[in-house]
mmCIF file of N, CA, C and O in Angstrom:
data_model
loop_
_atom_site.group_PDB
_atom_site.id
_atom_site.type_symbol
_atom_site.label_atom_id
_atom_site.label_comp_id
_atom_site.label_asym_id
_atom_site.label_seq_id
_atom_site.Cartn_x
_atom_site.Cartn_y
_atom_site.Cartn_z
ATOM 1 N N MET A 851 93.601 98.146 38.550
ATOM 2 C CA MET A 851 93.666 97.262 39.699
ATOM 3 C C MET A 851 92.559 96.216 39.648
ATOM 4 O O MET A 851 92.725 95.140 40.174
ATOM 5 N N GLY A 852 91.441 96.517 39.014
ATOM 6 C CA GLY A 852 90.336 95.578 38.924
ATOM 7 C C GLY A 852 90.686 94.332 38.136
ATOM 8 O O GLY A 852 90.084 93.288 38.328
ATOM 9 N N ARG A 853 91.649 94.442 37.257
ATOM 10 C CA ARG A 853 92.054 93.295 36.459
ATOM 11 C C ARG A 853 92.742 92.235 37.318
ATOM 12 O O ARG A 853 92.635 91.045 37.066
ATOM 13 N N TRP A 854 93.445 92.665 38.361
ATOM 14 C CA TRP A 854 94.183 91.734 39.203
ATOM 15 C C TRP A 854 93.376 91.236 40.390
ATOM 16 O O TRP A 854 93.658 90.166 40.924
ATOM 17 N N VAL A 855 92.423 92.021 40.844
ATOM 18 C CA VAL A 855 91.659 91.633 42.030
ATOM 19 C C VAL A 855 90.407 90.896 41.582
ATOM 20 O O VAL A 855 89.380 91.488 41.279
ATOM 21 N N ARG A 856 90.522 89.587 41.538
ATOM 22 C CA ARG A 856 89.412 88.706 41.195
ATOM 23 C C ARG A 856 89.186 87.762 42.367
ATOM 24 O O ARG A 856 90.082 87.561 43.189
ATOM 25 N N PRO A 857 88.032 87.146 42.444
ATOM 26 C CA PRO A 857 87.788 86.198 43.548
ATOM 27 C C PRO A 857 88.779 85.028 43.561
ATOM 28 O O PRO A 857 89.066 84.480 44.625
ATOM 29 N N GLU A 858 89.310 84.649 42.416
ATOM 30 C CA GLU A 858 90.262 83.535 42.381
ATOM 31 C C GLU A 858 91.595 83.906 43.025
ATOM 32 O O GLU A 858 92.373 83.043 43.404
ATOM 33 N N VAL A 859 91.878 85.206 43.102
ATOM 34 C CA VAL A 859 93.168 85.668 43.613
ATOM 35 C C VAL A 859 93.134 85.869 45.127
ATOM 36 O O VAL A 859 94.184 85.947 45.760
ATOM 37 N N TYR A 860 91.962 85.905 45.750
ATOM 38 C CA TYR A 860 91.856 86.175 47.183
ATOM 39 C C TYR A 860 92.647 85.189 48.053
ATOM 40 O O TYR A 860 93.337 85.621 48.980
ATOM 41 N N PRO A 861 92.593 83.878 47.823
ATOM 42 C CA PRO A 861 93.397 82.979 48.663
ATOM 43 C C PRO A 861 94.901 83.246 48.535
ATOM 44 O O PRO A 861 95.632 83.185 49.529
ATOM 45 N N LEU A 862 95.353 83.539 47.333
ATOM 46 C CA LEU A 862 96.764 83.846 47.134
ATOM 47 C C LEU A 862 97.142 85.139 47.852
ATOM 48 O O LEU A 862 98.197 85.225 48.494
ATOM 49 N N MET A 863 96.278 86.140 47.765
ATOM 50 C CA MET A 863 96.546 87.405 48.455
ATOM 51 C C MET A 863 96.557 87.199 49.961
ATOM 52 O O MET A 863 97.402 87.774 50.668
ATOM 53 N N ALA A 864 95.654 86.370 50.476
ATOM 54 C CA ALA A 864 95.616 86.100 51.915
ATOM 55 C C ALA A 864 96.885 85.387 52.362
ATOM 56 O O ALA A 864 97.474 85.745 53.384
ATOM 57 N N ALA A 865 97.310 84.390 51.603
ATOM 58 C CA ALA A 865 98.526 83.661 51.961
ATOM 59 C C ALA A 865 99.749 84.562 51.900
ATOM 60 O O ALA A 865 100.600 84.533 52.798
ATOM 61 N N MET A 866 99.850 85.373 50.872
ATOM 62 C CA MET A 866 100.995 86.262 50.739
ATOM 63 C C MET A 866 101.005 87.334 51.831
ATOM 64 O O MET A 866 102.062 87.697 52.354
ATOM 65 N N THR A 867 99.832 87.837 52.204
ATOM 66 C CA THR A 867 99.739 88.817 53.283
ATOM 67 C C THR A 867 100.162 88.193 54.602
ATOM 68 O O THR A 867 100.903 88.805 55.387
ATOM 69 N N PHE A 868 99.721 86.969 54.852
ATOM 70 C CA PHE A 868 100.086 86.264 56.074
ATOM 71 C C PHE A 868 101.597 86.032 56.150
ATOM 72 O O PHE A 868 102.228 86.314 57.172
ATOM 73 N N VAL A 869 102.173 85.542 55.077
ATOM 74 C CA VAL A 869 103.612 85.266 55.058
ATOM 75 C C VAL A 869 104.423 86.561 55.181
ATOM 76 O O VAL A 869 105.422 86.615 55.899
ATOM 77 N N THR A 870 103.994 87.607 54.508
ATOM 78 C CA THR A 870 104.689 88.886 54.595
ATOM 79 C C THR A 870 104.634 89.445 56.014
ATOM 80 O O THR A 870 105.633 89.974 56.520
ATOM 81 N N SER A 871 103.494 89.308 56.673
ATOM 82 C CA SER A 871 103.388 89.795 58.050
ATOM 83 C C SER A 871 104.256 88.966 58.990
ATOM 84 O O SER A 871 104.847 89.513 59.926
ATOM 85 N N LEU A 872 104.361 87.653 58.763
ATOM 86 C CA LEU A 872 105.252 86.827 59.580
ATOM 87 C C LEU A 872 106.708 87.247 59.401
ATOM 88 O O LEU A 872 107.468 87.328 60.369
ATOM 89 N N CYS A 873 107.094 87.510 58.159
ATOM 90 C CA CYS A 873 108.464 87.962 57.890
ATOM 91 C C CYS A 873 108.732 89.304 58.560
ATOM 92 O O CYS A 873 109.797 89.500 59.163
ATOM 93 N N ALA A 874 107.787 90.214 58.466
ATOM 94 C CA ALA A 874 107.965 91.528 59.090
ATOM 95 C C ALA A 874 108.057 91.397 60.607
ATOM 96 O O ALA A 874 108.889 92.054 61.251
ATOM 97 N N PHE A 875 107.238 90.534 61.190
ATOM 98 C CA PHE A 875 107.288 90.312 62.633
ATOM 99 C C PHE A 875 108.645 89.756 63.045
ATOM 100 O O PHE A 875 109.259 90.238 64.012
ATOM 101 N N GLN A 876 109.135 88.734 62.328
ATOM 102 C CA GLN A 876 110.404 88.114 62.699
ATOM 103 C C GLN A 876 111.577 89.081 62.527
ATOM 104 O O GLN A 876 112.468 89.134 63.360
ATOM 105 N N LEU A 877 111.562 89.846 61.448
ATOM 106 C CA LEU A 877 112.635 90.813 61.242
ATOM 107 C C LEU A 877 112.627 91.899 62.315
ATOM 108 O O LEU A 877 113.674 92.294 62.830
ATOM 109 N N THR A 878 111.445 92.371 62.671
ATOM 110 C CA THR A 878 111.335 93.383 63.717
ATOM 111 C C THR A 878 111.775 92.826 65.059
ATOM 112 O O THR A 878 112.504 93.479 65.808
ATOM 113 N N ARG A 879 111.354 91.602 65.354
ATOM 114 C CA ARG A 879 111.740 90.961 66.617
ATOM 115 C C ARG A 879 113.256 90.813 66.690
ATOM 116 O O ARG A 879 113.867 91.131 67.704
ATOM 117 N N ASN A 880 113.862 90.334 65.617
ATOM 118 C CA ASN A 880 115.314 90.160 65.631
ATOM 119 C C ASN A 880 116.047 91.494 65.707
ATOM 120 O O ASN A 880 117.070 91.599 66.377
ATOM 121 N N MET A 881 115.533 92.488 65.027
ATOM 122 C CA MET A 881 116.211 93.770 65.007
ATOM 123 C C MET A 881 116.224 94.428 66.388
ATOM 124 O O MET A 881 117.222 95.015 66.803
ATOM 125 N N PHE A 882 115.120 94.324 67.114
ATOM 126 C CA PHE A 882 115.029 95.031 68.387
ATOM 127 C C PHE A 882 115.353 94.177 69.606
ATOM 128 O O PHE A 882 115.756 94.707 70.632
ATOM 129 N N LEU A 883 115.186 92.860 69.532
ATOM 130 C CA LEU A 883 115.353 92.035 70.719
ATOM 131 C C LEU A 883 116.560 91.112 70.678
ATOM 132 O O LEU A 883 117.011 90.650 71.721
ATOM 133 N N ASN A 884 117.079 90.787 69.512
ATOM 134 C CA ASN A 884 118.201 89.863 69.417
ATOM 135 C C ASN A 884 119.466 90.531 69.949
ATOM 136 O O ASN A 884 119.852 91.598 69.490
ATOM 137 N N PRO A 885 120.134 89.895 70.909
ATOM 138 C CA PRO A 885 121.331 90.531 71.479
ATOM 139 C C PRO A 885 122.515 90.560 70.509
ATOM 140 O O PRO A 885 123.454 91.312 70.724
ATOM 141 N N GLU A 886 122.502 89.773 69.446
ATOM 142 C CA GLU A 886 123.612 89.772 68.508
ATOM 143 C C GLU A 886 123.485 90.842 67.431
ATOM 144 O O GLU A 886 124.427 91.077 66.685
ATOM 145 N N VAL A 887 122.330 91.454 67.317
ATOM 146 C CA VAL A 887 122.145 92.531 66.349
ATOM 147 C C VAL A 887 122.525 93.838 67.030
ATOM 148 O O VAL A 887 122.006 94.174 68.091
ATOM 149 N N ARG A 888 123.406 94.579 66.415
ATOM 150 C CA ARG A 888 123.924 95.799 67.035
ATOM 151 C C ARG A 888 123.515 97.017 66.225
ATOM 152 O O ARG A 888 124.099 97.316 65.198
ATOM 153 N N ILE A 889 122.516 97.718 66.698
ATOM 154 C CA ILE A 889 122.082 98.953 66.059
ATOM 155 C C ILE A 889 122.784 100.147 66.714
ATOM 156 O O ILE A 889 123.150 101.106 66.059
ATOM 157 N N ASN A 890 122.995 100.026 68.009
ATOM 158 C CA ASN A 890 123.631 101.086 68.780
ATOM 159 C C ASN A 890 125.114 101.190 68.396
ATOM 160 O O ASN A 890 125.822 100.194 68.301
ATOM 161 N N LYS A 891 125.603 102.382 68.188
ATOM 162 C CA LYS A 891 126.985 102.590 67.764
ATOM 163 C C LYS A 891 127.984 102.123 68.829
ATOM 164 O O LYS A 891 129.044 101.577 68.505
ATOM 165 N N ALA A 892 127.660 102.290 70.080
ATOM 166 C CA ALA A 892 128.564 101.855 71.148
ATOM 167 C C ALA A 892 128.704 100.335 71.167
ATOM 168 O O ALA A 892 129.783 99.804 71.400
ATOM 169 N N HIS A 893 127.615 99.635 70.914
ATOM 170 C CA HIS A 893 127.672 98.171 70.873
ATOM 171 C C HIS A 893 128.417 97.672 69.641
ATOM 172 O O HIS A 893 129.049 96.621 69.684
ATOM 173 N N ARG A 894 128.335 98.397 68.545
ATOM 174 C CA ARG A 894 129.040 97.970 67.330
ATOM 175 C C ARG A 894 130.541 98.060 67.493
ATOM 176 O O ARG A 894 131.287 97.329 66.853
ATOM 177 N N ARG A 895 131.025 98.957 68.329
ATOM 178 C CA ARG A 895 132.466 99.117 68.530
ATOM 179 C C ARG A 895 133.072 97.934 69.276
ATOM 180 O O ARG A 895 134.218 97.587 69.076
ATOM 181 N N MET A 896 132.269 97.322 70.139
ATOM 182 C CA MET A 896 132.779 96.191 70.921
ATOM 183 C C MET A 896 132.779 94.941 70.044
ATOM 184 O O MET A 896 131.834 94.669 69.315
ATOM 185 N N ALA A 897 133.858 94.170 70.114
ATOM 186 C CA ALA A 897 133.954 92.964 69.293
ATOM 187 C C ALA A 897 133.025 91.871 69.816
ATOM 188 O O ALA A 897 132.306 91.229 69.053
ATOM 189 N N VAL A 898 133.024 91.660 71.114
ATOM 190 C CA VAL A 898 132.190 90.623 71.727
ATOM 191 C C VAL A 898 131.386 91.275 72.844
ATOM 192 O O VAL A 898 131.944 91.908 73.736
ATOM 193 N N LEU A 899 130.082 91.092 72.779
ATOM 194 C CA LEU A 899 129.227 91.627 73.840
ATOM 195 C C LEU A 899 129.134 90.603 74.967
ATOM 196 O O LEU A 899 128.889 89.424 74.730
ATOM 197 N N GLU A 900 129.339 91.037 76.180
ATOM 198 C CA GLU A 900 129.223 90.162 77.345
ATOM 199 C C GLU A 900 127.864 90.400 77.991
ATOM 200 O O GLU A 900 127.736 91.097 78.981
ATOM 201 N N ASN A 901 126.851 89.849 77.400
ATOM 202 C CA ASN A 901 125.493 90.031 77.917
ATOM 203 C C ASN A 901 124.753 88.696 77.891
ATOM 204 O O ASN A 901 123.805 88.502 77.146
ATOM 205 N N GLU A 902 125.192 87.776 78.718
ATOM 206 C CA GLU A 902 124.583 86.456 78.762
ATOM 207 C C GLU A 902 123.136 86.509 79.246
ATOM 208 O O GLU A 902 122.305 85.724 78.789
ATOM 209 N N GLU A 903 122.840 87.425 80.149
ATOM 210 C CA GLU A 903 121.466 87.525 80.665
ATOM 211 C C GLU A 903 120.502 87.920 79.547
ATOM 212 O O GLU A 903 119.396 87.388 79.443
ATOM 213 N N GLU A 904 120.918 88.864 78.715
ATOM 214 C CA GLU A 904 120.063 89.307 77.617
ATOM 215 C C GLU A 904 119.866 88.197 76.594
ATOM 216 O O GLU A 904 118.779 88.002 76.073
ATOM 217 N N GLY A 905 120.922 87.436 76.322
ATOM 218 C CA GLY A 905 120.812 86.316 75.397
ATOM 219 C C GLY A 905 119.917 85.224 75.937
ATOM 220 O O GLY A 905 119.128 84.627 75.197
ATOM 221 N N GLU A 906 120.012 84.960 77.214
ATOM 222 C CA GLU A 906 119.144 83.948 77.844
ATOM 223 C C GLU A 906 117.690 84.409 77.804
ATOM 224 O O GLU A 906 116.784 83.605 77.551
ATOM 225 N N LYS A 907 117.464 85.680 78.045
ATOM 226 C CA LYS A 907 116.099 86.227 77.995
ATOM 227 C C LYS A 907 115.521 86.111 76.587
ATOM 228 O O LYS A 907 114.352 85.800 76.409
ATOM 229 N N TYR A 908 116.352 86.349 75.570
ATOM 230 C CA TYR A 908 115.903 86.251 74.184
ATOM 231 C C TYR A 908 115.597 84.798 73.816
ATOM 232 O O TYR A 908 114.587 84.511 73.186
ATOM 233 N N ALA A 909 116.454 83.871 74.229
ATOM 234 C CA ALA A 909 116.281 82.469 73.853
ATOM 235 C C ALA A 909 115.135 81.814 74.620
ATOM 236 O O ALA A 909 114.444 80.950 74.081
ATOM 237 N N GLU A 910 114.933 82.199 75.859
ATOM 238 C CA GLU A 910 113.889 81.583 76.684
ATOM 239 C C GLU A 910 112.668 82.497 76.760
ATOM 240 O O GLU A 910 112.318 83.010 77.807
ATOM 241 N N HIS A 911 112.005 82.680 75.637
ATOM 242 C CA HIS A 911 110.838 83.562 75.602
ATOM 243 C C HIS A 911 109.613 82.861 76.177
ATOM 244 O O HIS A 911 109.651 81.675 76.511
ATOM 245 N N GLY A 912 108.530 83.584 76.294
ATOM 246 C CA GLY A 912 107.333 83.091 76.968
ATOM 247 C C GLY A 912 106.714 81.871 76.324
ATOM 248 O O GLY A 912 106.243 80.964 77.017
ATOM 249 N N LEU A 913 106.690 81.803 74.996
ATOM 250 C CA LEU A 913 106.096 80.646 74.321
ATOM 251 C C LEU A 913 106.896 79.387 74.619
ATOM 252 O O LEU A 913 106.327 78.329 74.881
ATOM 253 N N ARG A 914 108.201 79.485 74.607
ATOM 254 C CA ARG A 914 109.042 78.323 74.900
ATOM 255 C C ARG A 914 108.846 77.869 76.346
ATOM 256 O O ARG A 914 108.788 76.675 76.632
ATOM 257 N N LYS A 915 108.730 78.814 77.281
ATOM 258 C CA LYS A 915 108.494 78.452 78.679
ATOM 259 C C LYS A 915 107.149 77.765 78.843
ATOM 260 O O LYS A 915 107.011 76.810 79.603
ATOM 261 N N PHE A 916 106.128 78.247 78.119
ATOM 262 C CA PHE A 916 104.803 77.644 78.197
ATOM 263 C C PHE A 916 104.813 76.236 77.617
ATOM 264 O O PHE A 916 104.266 75.302 78.205
ATOM 265 N N LEU A 917 105.453 76.052 76.461
ATOM 266 C CA LEU A 917 105.458 74.746 75.814
ATOM 267 C C LEU A 917 106.302 73.727 76.574
ATOM 268 O O LEU A 917 106.088 72.521 76.423
ATOM 269 N N ARG A 918 107.233 74.171 77.372
ATOM 270 C CA ARG A 918 108.058 73.249 78.151
ATOM 271 C C ARG A 918 107.227 72.504 79.180
ATOM 272 O O ARG A 918 107.550 71.367 79.546
ATOM 273 N N THR A 919 106.133 73.108 79.659
ATOM 274 C CA THR A 919 105.291 72.462 80.661
ATOM 275 C C THR A 919 104.221 71.581 80.041
ATOM 276 O O THR A 919 103.533 70.867 80.750
ATOM 277 N N ARG A 920 104.057 71.616 78.730
ATOM 278 C CA ARG A 920 103.018 70.856 78.042
ATOM 279 C C ARG A 920 103.580 69.526 77.554
ATOM 280 O O ARG A 920 104.762 69.416 77.257
ATOM 281 N N PRO A 921 102.737 68.503 77.423
ATOM 282 C CA PRO A 921 103.220 67.239 76.845
ATOM 283 C C PRO A 921 103.522 67.436 75.349
ATOM 284 O O PRO A 921 102.869 68.244 74.684
ATOM 285 N N PRO A 922 104.486 66.703 74.811
ATOM 286 C CA PRO A 922 104.885 66.911 73.407
ATOM 287 C C PRO A 922 103.931 66.241 72.423
ATOM 288 O O PRO A 922 104.316 65.343 71.676
ATOM 289 N N GLU A 923 102.683 66.635 72.446
ATOM 290 C CA GLU A 923 101.677 66.094 71.530
ATOM 291 C C GLU A 923 101.018 67.246 70.801
ATOM 292 O O GLU A 923 100.744 68.291 71.385
ATOM 293 N N ILE A 924 100.727 67.016 69.537
ATOM 294 C CA ILE A 924 100.054 68.047 68.762
ATOM 295 C C ILE A 924 98.551 67.945 68.949
ATOM 296 O O ILE A 924 97.871 68.934 69.185
ATOM 297 N N MET A 925 98.004 66.742 68.859
ATOM 298 C CA MET A 925 96.571 66.529 69.045
ATOM 299 C C MET A 925 96.376 65.432 70.087
ATOM 300 O O MET A 925 96.217 64.262 69.741
ATOM 301 N N PRO A 926 96.422 65.770 71.383
ATOM 302 C CA PRO A 926 96.370 64.743 72.419
ATOM 303 C C PRO A 926 95.099 63.910 72.411
ATOM 304 O O PRO A 926 95.138 62.719 72.697
ATOM 305 N N THR A 927 93.965 64.494 72.067
ATOM 306 C CA THR A 927 92.710 63.742 72.064
ATOM 307 C C THR A 927 92.736 62.656 71.000
ATOM 308 O O THR A 927 92.353 61.505 71.257
ATOM 309 N N ILE A 928 93.199 62.993 69.812
ATOM 310 C CA ILE A 928 93.272 62.005 68.734
ATOM 311 C C ILE A 928 94.329 60.951 69.061
ATOM 312 O O ILE A 928 94.123 59.755 68.828
ATOM 313 N N ASN A 929 95.465 61.358 69.612
ATOM 314 C CA ASN A 929 96.492 60.396 69.997
ATOM 315 C C ASN A 929 95.974 59.428 71.044
ATOM 316 O O ASN A 929 96.223 58.222 70.983
ATOM 317 N N HIS A 930 95.243 59.955 72.025
ATOM 318 C CA HIS A 930 94.682 59.096 73.073
ATOM 319 C C HIS A 930 93.642 58.152 72.494
ATOM 320 O O HIS A 930 93.590 56.980 72.866
ATOM 321 N N PHE A 931 92.819 58.627 71.578
ATOM 322 C CA PHE A 931 91.777 57.804 70.979
ATOM 323 C C PHE A 931 92.378 56.617 70.210
ATOM 324 O O PHE A 931 91.935 55.494 70.338
ATOM 325 N N PHE A 932 93.413 56.860 69.427
ATOM 326 C CA PHE A 932 93.990 55.802 68.615
ATOM 327 C C PHE A 932 94.960 54.910 69.391
ATOM 328 O O PHE A 932 95.290 53.819 68.942
ATOM 329 N N SER A 933 95.435 55.366 70.540
ATOM 330 C CA SER A 933 96.362 54.541 71.304
ATOM 331 C C SER A 933 95.644 53.666 72.347
ATOM 332 O O SER A 933 96.269 52.817 72.972
ATOM 333 N N GLN A 934 94.344 53.852 72.546
ATOM 334 C CA GLN A 934 93.607 53.042 73.489
ATOM 335 C C GLN A 934 93.420 51.635 72.944
ATOM 336 O O GLN A 934 93.222 51.430 71.748
ATOM 337 N N GLU A 935 93.462 50.671 73.855
ATOM 338 C CA GLU A 935 93.167 49.298 73.451
ATOM 339 C C GLU A 935 91.659 49.127 73.447
ATOM 340 O O GLU A 935 90.963 49.607 74.329
ATOM 341 N N LYS A 936 91.187 48.435 72.463
ATOM 342 C CA LYS A 936 89.730 48.302 72.325
ATOM 343 C C LYS A 936 89.249 46.973 72.799
ATOM 344 O O LYS A 936 89.827 45.998 72.872
#
């Protein structure tokens, strides 16, 4: 293992760990919270699930609700600085 773990490899390992954790988070979120994923046997038997409330809850999560109240700027201070007339 010492042959592969060198200081030059640390950034690559960090990036790969970060991306792998994001993938695991998204897969877990979809598996347990997505209304279209059917793990339960009773839900798999039904052709179409009539659960609009659950779908709305999944689509309108907390981050989306928070960002809806914010202005659509990534860096408002820099945008304001460069858009001011001098």
